[in-house]
PDB file of C-alpha atoms in Angstrom:
ATOM      1  CA  MET A   1       4.500  -8.766 -43.582  1.00 38.00           C
ATOM      2  CA  PRO A   2       5.093  -7.831 -39.893  1.00 48.00           C
ATOM      3  CA  SER A   3       5.638 -10.702 -37.503  1.00 53.00           C
ATOM      4  CA  PRO A   4       2.823 -11.314 -34.961  1.00 62.00           C
ATOM      5  CA  SER A   5       5.549 -11.206 -32.304  1.00 77.00           C
ATOM      6  CA  ASP A   6       6.772  -7.746 -33.390  1.00 93.00           C
ATOM      7  CA  PRO A   7       5.977  -5.125 -30.692  1.00 95.00           C
ATOM      8  CA  GLY A   8       6.230  -2.300 -33.217  1.00 96.00           C
ATOM      9  CA  ALA A   9       3.558  -3.899 -35.380  1.00 96.00           C
ATOM     10  CA  ALA A  10       1.373  -4.398 -32.297  1.00 96.00           C
ATOM     11  CA  ALA A  11       1.769  -0.735 -31.321  1.00 96.00           C
ATOM     12  CA  ALA A  12       0.832   0.435 -34.806  1.00 96.00           C
ATOM     13  CA  ARG A  13      -2.194  -1.836 -34.995  1.00 96.00           C
ATOM     14  CA  LEU A  14      -3.542  -0.959 -31.552  1.00 97.00           C
ATOM     15  CA  THR A  15      -2.950   2.805 -31.716  1.00 96.00           C
ATOM     16  CA  GLY A  16      -3.575   3.469 -35.408  1.00 95.00           C
ATOM     17  CA  ALA A  17      -0.279   5.386 -35.627  1.00 96.00           C
ATOM     18  CA  SER A  18       2.949   4.592 -37.441  1.00 96.00           C
ATOM     19  CA  VAL A  19       5.949   3.581 -35.350  1.00 96.00           C
ATOM     20  CA  ARG A  20       9.138   5.581 -35.883  1.00 96.00           C
ATOM     21  CA  ARG A  21      11.400   3.501 -33.655  1.00 96.00           C
ATOM     22  CA  THR A  22      11.370   0.889 -30.916  1.00 96.00           C
ATOM     23  CA  ARG A  23      13.674   0.201 -27.980  1.00 95.00           C
ATOM     24  CA  PRO A  24      13.542  -3.065 -26.006  1.00 95.00           C
ATOM     25  CA  LEU A  25      13.399  -2.556 -22.243  1.00 95.00           C
ATOM     26  CA  SER A  26      13.143  -6.228 -21.254  1.00 90.00           C
ATOM     27  CA  GLY A  27      12.157  -9.516 -22.822  1.00 86.00           C
ATOM     28  CA  ALA A  28       8.463  -8.625 -22.705  1.00 93.00           C
ATOM     29  CA  VAL A  29       8.474  -4.804 -22.650  1.00 97.00           C
ATOM     30  CA  THR A  30       9.351  -2.415 -25.477  1.00 97.00           C
ATOM     31  CA  GLU A  31       9.265   1.355 -25.785  1.00 97.00           C
ATOM     32  CA  ALA A  32       7.871   2.643 -29.068  1.00 97.00           C
ATOM     33  CA  ALA A  33       7.930   6.191 -30.470  1.00 97.00           C
ATOM     34  CA  LEU A  34       4.899   6.967 -32.655  1.00 97.00           C
ATOM     35  CA  ASP A  35       4.740   9.395 -35.544  1.00 96.00           C
ATOM     36  CA  ASP A  36       2.100  11.473 -33.740  1.00 95.00           C
ATOM     37  CA  GLY A  37       4.612  12.319 -30.999  1.00 94.00           C
ATOM     38  CA  ARG A  38       3.489   9.834 -28.376  1.00 95.00           C
ATOM     39  CA  VAL A  39       5.923   7.451 -26.720  1.00 97.00           C
ATOM     40  CA  VAL A  40       4.262   4.266 -25.525  1.00 98.00           C
ATOM     41  CA  ILE A  41       5.071   1.074 -23.675  1.00 98.00           C
ATOM     42  CA  VAL A  42       4.277  -2.162 -25.509  1.00 98.00           C
ATOM     43  CA  LYS A  43       3.966  -5.190 -23.245  1.00 97.00           C
ATOM     44  CA  ARG A  44       3.553  -8.773 -24.407  1.00 96.00           C
ATOM     45  CA  GLU A  45       1.746 -11.280 -22.187  1.00 95.00           C
ATOM     46  CA  ASP A  46       0.897 -14.792 -23.378  1.00 93.00           C
ATOM     47  CA  ARG A  47      -1.094 -16.009 -20.364  1.00 95.00           C
ATOM     48  CA  PRO A  48      -4.807 -16.097 -21.237  1.00 94.00           C
ATOM     49  CA  GLY A  49      -6.673 -13.229 -19.621  1.00 95.00           C
ATOM     50  CA  ALA A  50      -3.598 -11.438 -18.290  1.00 96.00           C
ATOM     51  CA  VAL A  51      -3.732  -8.470 -20.667  1.00 97.00           C
ATOM     52  CA  ARG A  52      -7.465  -8.069 -20.161  1.00 97.00           C
ATOM     53  CA  ALA A  53      -6.978  -8.093 -16.382  1.00 97.00           C
ATOM     54  CA  GLU A  54      -4.190  -5.506 -16.465  1.00 98.00           C
ATOM     55  CA  ALA A  55      -6.001  -3.180 -18.854  1.00 98.00           C
ATOM     56  CA  ALA A  56      -9.220  -3.381 -16.829  1.00 98.00           C
ATOM     57  CA  GLY A  57      -7.281  -2.760 -13.632  1.00 98.00           C
ATOM     58  CA  LEU A  58      -5.515   0.317 -14.962  1.00 98.00           C
ATOM     59  CA  ARG A  59      -8.788   1.786 -16.198  1.00 98.00           C
ATOM     60  CA  TRP A  60     -10.582   1.067 -12.917  1.00 98.00           C
ATOM     61  CA  LEU A  61      -7.844   2.719 -10.904  1.00 98.00           C
ATOM     62  CA  GLY A  62      -7.809   5.651 -13.291  1.00 98.00           C
ATOM     63  CA  ASP A  63     -11.589   6.039 -13.082  1.00 98.00           C
ATOM     64  CA  ALA A  64     -11.224   6.902  -9.395  1.00 98.00           C
ATOM     65  CA  ARG A  65      -9.356  10.092 -10.403  1.00 97.00           C
ATOM     66  CA  ALA A  66      -7.125   9.629  -7.392  1.00 98.00           C
ATOM     67  CA  VAL A  67      -3.822   7.950  -8.288  1.00 98.00           C
ATOM     68  CA  ARG A  68      -1.866   8.482 -11.484  1.00 98.00           C
ATOM     69  CA  VAL A  69      -1.774   5.471 -13.792  1.00 98.00           C
ATOM     70  CA  PRO A  70      -0.679   5.167 -17.424  1.00 98.00           C
ATOM     71  CA  VAL A  71      -3.402   5.605 -20.028  1.00 97.00           C
ATOM     72  CA  VAL A  72      -4.240   2.401 -21.906  1.00 98.00           C
ATOM     73  CA  HIS A  73      -3.995   3.154 -25.639  1.00 97.00           C
ATOM     74  CA  GLY A  74      -5.075  -0.293 -26.803  1.00 97.00           C
ATOM     75  CA  HIS A  75      -4.909  -4.004 -26.089  1.00 97.00           C
ATOM     76  CA  ASP A  76      -5.808  -7.413 -27.421  1.00 95.00           C
ATOM     77  CA  GLY A  77      -5.338 -10.976 -26.208  1.00 93.00           C
ATOM     78  CA  ARG A  78      -1.547 -10.715 -26.198  1.00 96.00           C
ATOM     79  CA  TRP A  79      -0.466  -7.062 -26.302  1.00 97.00           C
ATOM     80  CA  LEU A  80      -1.006  -4.041 -24.049  1.00 98.00           C
ATOM     81  CA  VAL A  81      -0.048  -0.570 -25.273  1.00 98.00           C
ATOM     82  CA  SER A  82       0.020   2.139 -22.616  1.00 98.00           C
ATOM     83  CA  GLU A  83       1.393   5.571 -21.911  1.00 97.00           C
ATOM     84  CA  ARG A  84       5.090   5.788 -21.108  1.00 97.00           C
ATOM     85  CA  VAL A  85       5.827   7.587 -17.839  1.00 97.00           C
ATOM     86  CA  ALA A  86       8.921   9.791 -17.754  1.00 96.00           C
ATOM     87  CA  THR A  87      10.649   8.921 -14.501  1.00 96.00           C
ATOM     88  CA  GLY A  88      12.599  10.970 -11.991  1.00 95.00           C
ATOM     89  CA  ALA A  89      13.777  10.449  -8.409  1.00 96.00           C
ATOM     90  CA  PRO A  90      11.711   9.700  -5.282  1.00 97.00           C
ATOM     91  CA  ALA A  91      11.027  12.769  -3.174  1.00 97.00           C
ATOM     92  CA  PRO A  92       9.250  13.465   0.129  1.00 98.00           C
ATOM     93  CA  GLY A  93       6.600  15.653  -1.503  1.00 98.00           C
ATOM     94  CA  ALA A  94       5.771  13.001  -4.088  1.00 98.00           C
ATOM     95  CA  ALA A  95       5.513  10.389  -1.325  1.00 98.00           C
ATOM     96  CA  LEU A  96       3.128  12.601   0.670  1.00 98.00           C
ATOM     97  CA  ARG A  97       0.965  13.080  -2.425  1.00 98.00           C
ATOM     98  CA  LEU A  98       1.038   9.328  -3.071  1.00 98.00           C
ATOM     99  CA  GLY A  99      -0.333   8.641   0.401  1.00 98.00           C
ATOM    100  CA  ARG A 100      -3.167  11.103  -0.100  1.00 98.00           C
ATOM    101  CA  ALA A 101      -3.923   9.652  -3.529  1.00 98.00           C
ATOM    102  CA  LEU A 102      -4.020   6.093  -2.175  1.00 98.00           C
ATOM    103  CA  ALA A 103      -6.497   7.172   0.487  1.00 98.00           C
ATOM    104  CA  ALA A 104      -8.745   8.644  -2.206  1.00 98.00           C
ATOM    105  CA  LEU A 105      -8.363   5.539  -4.370  1.00 98.00           C
ATOM    106  CA  HIS A 106      -9.372   3.236  -1.539  1.00 98.00           C
ATOM    107  CA  ARG A 107     -12.358   5.429  -0.725  1.00 98.00           C
ATOM    108  CA  ALA A 108     -13.599   4.999  -4.319  1.00 98.00           C
ATOM    109  CA  GLY A 109     -14.604   1.510  -3.178  1.00 98.00           C
ATOM    110  CA  ALA A 110     -15.540  -1.767  -4.824  1.00 98.00           C
ATOM    111  CA  PRO A 111     -18.766  -3.804  -5.024  1.00 98.00           C
ATOM    112  CA  ALA A 112     -17.360  -6.590  -2.826  1.00 98.00           C
ATOM    113  CA  PHE A 113     -14.167  -8.033  -1.445  1.00 98.00           C
ATOM    114  CA  GLY A 114     -12.590  -9.851  -4.367  1.00 98.00           C
ATOM    115  CA  ALA A 115     -14.668  -8.004  -6.966  1.00 98.00           C
ATOM    116  CA  PRO A 116     -12.735  -7.691 -10.232  1.00 98.00           C
ATOM    117  CA  PRO A 117     -12.611  -4.395 -12.125  1.00 98.00           C
ATOM    118  CA  PRO A 118     -15.421  -3.853 -14.638  1.00 97.00           C
ATOM    119  CA  ASP A 119     -14.684  -6.085 -17.657  1.00 93.00           C
ATOM    120  CA  GLY A 120     -11.884  -7.736 -15.697  1.00 96.00           C
ATOM    121  CA  PRO A 121     -11.735 -11.537 -15.530  1.00 96.00           C
ATOM    122  CA  GLU A 122     -12.285 -13.574 -12.409  1.00 96.00           C
ATOM    123  CA  ALA A 123      -9.186 -15.602 -13.301  1.00 96.00           C
ATOM    124  CA  ALA A 124      -6.538 -12.887 -12.985  1.00 97.00           C
ATOM    125  CA  PHE A 125      -2.910 -12.725 -11.868  1.00 97.00           C
ATOM    126  CA  ILE A 126      -0.640 -11.196  -9.263  1.00 97.00           C
ATOM    127  CA  GLY A 127       2.808 -10.965 -10.793  1.00 92.00           C
ATOM    128  CA  GLY A 128       3.548 -14.423 -12.153  1.00 92.00           C
ATOM    129  CA  ALA A 129       0.942 -16.243 -10.053  1.00 97.00           C
ATOM    130  CA  PRO A 130      -2.751 -16.906 -10.795  1.00 97.00           C
ATOM    131  CA  MET A 131      -5.191 -14.989  -8.598  1.00 98.00           C
ATOM    132  CA  ARG A 132      -8.948 -15.530  -8.550  1.00 97.00           C
ATOM    133  CA  ASN A 133     -11.214 -12.543  -8.047  1.00 97.00           C
ATOM    134  CA  THR A 134     -14.101 -14.323  -6.344  1.00 96.00           C
ATOM    135  CA  PRO A 135     -16.410 -11.870  -4.550  1.00 97.00           C
ATOM    136  CA  GLY A 136     -17.231 -12.191  -0.860  1.00 96.00           C
ATOM    137  CA  GLN A 137     -18.964 -10.009   1.720  1.00 93.00           C
ATOM    138  CA  GLU A 138     -16.991 -10.610   4.930  1.00 97.00           C
ATOM    139  CA  TRP A 139     -13.306  -9.716   4.739  1.00 98.00           C
ATOM    140  CA  PRO A 140     -11.844 -12.243   7.227  1.00 98.00           C
ATOM    141  CA  ALA A 141     -13.446 -15.295   5.594  1.00 98.00           C
ATOM    142  CA  TRP A 142     -12.808 -14.016   2.077  1.00 98.00           C
ATOM    143  CA  TYR A 143      -9.167 -13.155   2.794  1.00 98.00           C
ATOM    144  CA  ALA A 144      -8.485 -16.585   4.257  1.00 98.00           C
ATOM    145  CA  GLU A 145     -10.263 -18.535   1.514  1.00 98.00           C
ATOM    146  CA  HIS A 146      -9.167 -16.575  -1.544  1.00 98.00           C
ATOM    147  CA  ARG A 147      -5.901 -14.855  -0.642  1.00 98.00           C
ATOM    148  CA  VAL A 148      -3.988 -16.806   2.008  1.00 98.00           C
ATOM    149  CA  LEU A 149      -4.973 -20.479   1.837  1.00 98.00           C
ATOM    150  CA  PRO A 150      -4.692 -21.033  -1.956  1.00 98.00           C
ATOM    151  CA  TYR A 151      -1.024 -19.995  -1.920  1.00 98.00           C
ATOM    152  CA  LEU A 152      -0.339 -21.847   1.322  1.00 98.00           C
ATOM    153  CA  ARG A 153      -1.689 -25.055  -0.275  1.00 98.00           C
ATOM    154  CA  ALA A 154       0.347 -24.462  -3.423  1.00 98.00           C
ATOM    155  CA  ALA A 155       3.476 -23.955  -1.321  1.00 98.00           C
ATOM    156  CA  VAL A 156       2.784 -27.196   0.572  1.00 98.00           C
ATOM    157  CA  ASP A 157       2.201 -29.085  -2.691  1.00 97.00           C
ATOM    158  CA  ALA A 158       5.536 -27.782  -3.998  1.00 97.00           C
ATOM    159  CA  GLY A 159       7.356 -28.815  -0.809  1.00 97.00           C
ATOM    160  CA  THR A 160       8.197 -25.197   0.017  1.00 98.00           C
ATOM    161  CA  VAL A 161       6.152 -25.331   3.238  1.00 98.00           C
ATOM    162  CA  ARG A 162       5.898 -28.489   5.343  1.00 96.00           C
ATOM    163  CA  PRO A 163       2.392 -29.609   6.419  1.00 96.00           C
ATOM    164  CA  VAL A 164       3.182 -29.130  10.094  1.00 96.00           C
ATOM    165  CA  GLU A 165       4.253 -25.561   9.340  1.00 97.00           C
ATOM    166  CA  ALA A 166       1.099 -24.883   7.344  1.00 98.00           C
ATOM    167  CA  ALA A 167      -0.913 -25.414  10.498  1.00 97.00           C
ATOM    168  CA  VAL A 168       0.639 -22.234  11.946  1.00 97.00           C
ATOM    169  CA  VAL A 169      -0.809 -20.138   9.109  1.00 98.00           C
ATOM    170  CA  GLU A 170      -4.110 -22.008   9.223  1.00 98.00           C
ATOM    171  CA  ARG A 171      -4.482 -21.079  12.899  1.00 97.00           C
ATOM    172  CA  VAL A 172      -4.065 -17.397  11.984  1.00 98.00           C
ATOM    173  CA  CYS A 173      -6.753 -17.780   9.313  1.00 98.00           C
ATOM    174  CA  ALA A 174      -9.125 -19.300  11.860  1.00 97.00           C
ATOM    175  CA  ARG A 175      -8.559 -16.289  14.125  1.00 97.00           C
ATOM    176  CA  LEU A 176      -8.971 -13.616  11.450  1.00 97.00           C
ATOM    177  CA  PRO A 177     -12.393 -12.413  12.704  1.00 97.00           C
ATOM    178  CA  ALA A 178     -10.721 -11.410  15.953  1.00 96.00           C
ATOM    179  CA  LEU A 179      -7.552 -10.073  14.315  1.00 97.00           C
ATOM    180  CA  ALA A 180      -9.054  -8.019  11.493  1.00 97.00           C
ATOM    181  CA  GLY A 181      -9.959  -4.888  13.431  1.00 96.00           C
ATOM    182  CA  PRO A 182     -13.180  -2.950  12.854  1.00 97.00           C
ATOM    183  CA  ALA A 183     -15.226  -3.982   9.836  1.00 97.00           C
ATOM    184  CA  GLU A 184     -14.662  -1.763   6.800  1.00 97.00           C
ATOM    185  CA  PRO A 185     -16.272  -1.587   3.349  1.00 97.00           C
ATOM    186  CA  PRO A 186     -14.378  -3.006   0.360  1.00 98.00           C
ATOM    187  CA  ALA A 187     -11.678  -0.655  -0.908  1.00 98.00           C
ATOM    188  CA  ARG A 188     -10.495  -0.257  -4.485  1.00 98.00           C
ATOM    189  CA  LEU A 189      -7.015  -1.798  -4.333  1.00 98.00           C
ATOM    190  CA  HIS A 190      -4.029  -1.684  -6.634  1.00 98.00           C
ATOM    191  CA  GLY A 191      -3.468  -5.197  -5.324  1.00 98.00           C
ATOM    192  CA  ASP A 192       0.260  -5.618  -6.025  1.00 98.00           C
ATOM    193  CA  LEU A 193       1.592  -2.454  -4.447  1.00 98.00           C
ATOM    194  CA  TRP A 194       5.285  -3.059  -3.956  1.00 96.00           C
ATOM    195  CA  ASN A 195       7.866  -0.388  -4.707  1.00 95.00           C
ATOM    196  CA  GLY A 196       8.673  -1.885  -8.130  1.00 95.00           C
ATOM    197  CA  ASN A 197       5.162  -0.966  -9.238  1.00 97.00           C
ATOM    198  CA  VAL A 198       5.573   2.658  -8.154  1.00 98.00           C
ATOM    199  CA  LEU A 199       7.163   4.924 -10.751  1.00 98.00           C
ATOM    200  CA  TRP A 200       8.494   8.195  -9.394  1.00 98.00           C
ATOM    201  CA  GLY A 201       7.589  10.536 -12.220  1.00 97.00           C
ATOM    202  CA  ALA A 202       9.591  13.431 -13.585  1.00 97.00           C
ATOM    203  CA  ASP A 203       6.416  15.465 -12.973  1.00 96.00           C
ATOM    204  CA  GLY A 204       6.873  15.159  -9.200  1.00 95.00           C
ATOM    205  CA  HIS A 205       4.128  12.588  -8.734  1.00 97.00           C
ATOM    206  CA  ALA A 206       4.180   8.833  -8.113  1.00 98.00           C
ATOM    207  CA  TRP A 207       2.539   6.673 -10.791  1.00 98.00           C
ATOM    208  CA  LEU A 208       1.254   3.128 -10.288  1.00 98.00           C
ATOM    209  CA  ILE A 209       1.743   0.343 -12.832  1.00 98.00           C
ATOM    210  CA  ASP A 210       1.119  -3.423 -13.150  1.00 97.00           C
ATOM    211  CA  PRO A 211      -1.942  -3.670 -10.899  1.00 98.00           C
ATOM    212  CA  ALA A 212      -3.634  -6.823  -9.648  1.00 98.00           C
ATOM    213  CA  ALA A 213      -6.688  -4.681  -8.969  1.00 98.00           C
ATOM    214  CA  HIS A 214      -9.657  -5.958  -6.962  1.00 98.00           C
ATOM    215  CA  GLY A 215     -11.850  -5.078  -4.021  1.00 98.00           C
ATOM    216  CA  GLY A 216     -10.100  -5.689  -0.715  1.00 98.00           C
ATOM    217  CA  HIS A 217      -9.088  -4.276   2.648  1.00 98.00           C
ATOM    218  CA  ARG A 218      -7.266  -0.972   2.316  1.00 98.00           C
ATOM    219  CA  GLU A 219      -4.597  -1.986   4.822  1.00 98.00           C
ATOM    220  CA  THR A 220      -3.424  -4.719   2.412  1.00 98.00           C
ATOM    221  CA  ASP A 221      -2.061  -2.212  -0.120  1.00 98.00           C
ATOM    222  CA  LEU A 222      -0.234  -0.297   2.595  1.00 98.00           C
ATOM    223  CA  ALA A 223       1.162  -3.444   4.231  1.00 98.00           C
ATOM    224  CA  MET A 224       2.562  -4.622   0.896  1.00 97.00           C
ATOM    225  CA  LEU A 225       4.210  -1.259   0.307  1.00 97.00           C
ATOM    226  CA  GLU A 226       5.872  -1.567   3.714  1.00 96.00           C
ATOM    227  CA  LEU A 227       6.887  -5.203   3.195  1.00 95.00           C
ATOM    228  CA  PHE A 228       9.153  -4.622   0.206  1.00 89.00           C
ATOM    229  CA  GLY A 229      10.303  -1.139   1.122  1.00 91.00           C
ATOM    230  CA  CYS A 230       9.338   2.242  -0.263  1.00 95.00           C
ATOM    231  CA  PRO A 231      11.287   5.516  -0.297  1.00 97.00           C
ATOM    232  CA  PHE A 232       9.889   8.023   2.188  1.00 98.00           C
ATOM    233  CA  LEU A 233       7.331   5.519   3.477  1.00 98.00           C
ATOM    234  CA  ASP A 234       6.774   7.685   6.538  1.00 97.00           C
ATOM    235  CA  ARG A 235       5.553  10.478   4.266  1.00 98.00           C
ATOM    236  CA  VAL A 236       3.286   8.061   2.367  1.00 98.00           C
ATOM    237  CA  ASN A 237       1.708   7.010   5.668  1.00 98.00           C
ATOM    238  CA  GLU A 238       1.445  10.623   6.806  1.00 98.00           C
ATOM    239  CA  GLY A 239      -0.387  11.634   3.644  1.00 98.00           C
ATOM    240  CA  TYR A 240      -2.670   8.619   3.835  1.00 98.00           C
ATOM    241  CA  ASP A 241      -3.719   9.189   7.419  1.00 97.00           C
ATOM    242  CA  GLU A 242      -4.370  12.877   6.734  1.00 97.00           C
ATOM    243  CA  ILE A 243      -7.176  11.843   4.381  1.00 97.00           C
ATOM    244  CA  ALA A 244      -8.368   8.488   5.736  1.00 98.00           C
ATOM    245  CA  PRO A 245      -6.893   7.597   9.139  1.00 97.00           C
ATOM    246  CA  ARG A 246      -6.585   3.877   9.703  1.00 97.00           C
ATOM    247  CA  ALA A 247      -8.426   2.253  12.573  1.00 96.00           C
ATOM    248  CA  ASP A 248      -6.675   2.034  15.933  1.00 96.00           C
ATOM    249  CA  GLY A 249      -4.290  -0.880  16.221  1.00 96.00           C
ATOM    250  CA  TRP A 250      -3.334  -0.971  12.545  1.00 96.00           C
ATOM    251  CA  PRO A 251       0.404  -1.490  13.177  1.00 96.00           C
ATOM    252  CA  GLY A 252      -0.433  -4.816  14.833  1.00 95.00           C
ATOM    253  CA  ARG A 253      -2.370  -5.920  11.762  1.00 97.00           C
ATOM    254  CA  VAL A 254       0.354  -5.258   9.186  1.00 97.00           C
ATOM    255  CA  GLY A 255       1.749  -8.786   9.394  1.00 97.00           C
ATOM    256  CA  VAL A 256      -1.671 -10.357   8.834  1.00 98.00           C
ATOM    257  CA  HIS A 257      -1.994  -8.428   5.578  1.00 98.00           C
ATOM    258  CA  GLN A 258       1.555  -9.354   4.546  1.00 98.00           C
ATOM    259  CA  LEU A 259       0.827 -13.089   4.667  1.00 98.00           C
ATOM    260  CA  PHE A 260      -0.824 -12.906   1.242  1.00 98.00           C
ATOM    261  CA  PRO A 261       2.078 -11.373  -0.734  1.00 98.00           C
ATOM    262  CA  LEU A 262       4.661 -13.415   1.160  1.00 98.00           C
ATOM    263  CA  LEU A 263       2.916 -16.684   0.321  1.00 98.00           C
ATOM    264  CA  VAL A 264       2.569 -15.602  -3.325  1.00 98.00           C
ATOM    265  CA  HIS A 265       6.325 -15.032  -3.327  1.00 98.00           C
ATOM    266  CA  ALA A 266       6.894 -18.374  -1.625  1.00 98.00           C
ATOM    267  CA  VAL A 267       5.047 -20.068  -4.499  1.00 98.00           C
ATOM    268  CA  LEU A 268       6.986 -18.122  -7.121  1.00 97.00           C
ATOM    269  CA  PHE A 269      10.424 -17.797  -5.558  1.00 97.00           C
ATOM    270  CA  GLY A 270      10.851 -20.352  -2.821  1.00 97.00           C
ATOM    271  CA  ARG A 271      11.599 -21.073   0.771  1.00 97.00           C
ATOM    272  CA  ALA A 272      12.980 -17.731   1.981  1.00 97.00           C
ATOM    273  CA  TYR A 273       9.588 -16.065   1.560  1.00 98.00           C
ATOM    274  CA  ALA A 274       7.846 -19.017   3.194  1.00 98.00           C
ATOM    275  CA  GLU A 275      10.064 -18.554   6.228  1.00 98.00           C
ATOM    276  CA  GLN A 276       9.090 -14.883   6.408  1.00 98.00           C
ATOM    277  CA  ALA A 277       5.415 -15.773   6.288  1.00 98.00           C
ATOM    278  CA  LEU A 278       5.824 -18.415   8.971  1.00 98.00           C
ATOM    279  CA  ALA A 279       7.725 -16.029  11.210  1.00 98.00           C
ATOM    280  CA  ILE A 280       4.885 -13.498  10.952  1.00 97.00           C
ATOM    281  CA  ALA A 281       2.262 -16.177  11.638  1.00 98.00           C
ATOM    282  CA  ARG A 282       4.120 -17.346  14.736  1.00 97.00           C
ATOM    283  CA  ARG A 283       4.235 -13.766  16.106  1.00 95.00           C
ATOM    284  CA  VAL A 284       0.491 -13.285  15.843  1.00 91.00           C
ATOM    285  CA  PRO A 285      -0.789 -13.233  19.453  1.00 82.00           C
TER     286      PRO A 285
END
């Protein structure tokens, strides 16, 4: 009898196809070749709600018919089976197309800031950290309450940020209505858009994986992509602004949007990311 921890058995059960071979890619990710010719990725996730959140996010992003995301072939409480993307090398043309696709994705919209994907849980995740998708109508207040302050408090509780330092970030949160730029409707975000979640496909297109999808401000996705580096980022920005130019003054807002991912990383990985977040907060005029 197959083990419940066997990724091959999970792939067979969730796709209805026999598995010809498997190849581990990491501790939680396995590639499986099916007898119908498909090659799939089998991902194990034991945190309650994590698979549901990822599957719902991929489908919601795919429904926009803007960015390329892997097809979800099946999932349950522990396993996600999705299309395998054949990868190639980053290229300027692919980066330009990615920027245009992100603009179209964001324009697809969301019901509210913080809105989860349809059938997605409110208690979701960003990487290894919990993330609550609690809807709100005004971006500055929502961003402070549900994206910046929860991770700042967690970092203080862990001793990664000192209370006196936290006050610097709290002052930025209090000033967000003045810092946010013109009001915009909620965008449909990938939500964890760093370069590791961009696959440069052999087909000449960029594909997005591992979303923390929710309704948010479109500049947050772009600021995260800039924070952790992206090949040909200038072409991504060029393609984006061709389709949906950002409001004047956006370069001065990048740091505000980067506070969220930096504080998530501070909670997960420690002091170096906290220092980056504090440096950004201190530069805010």
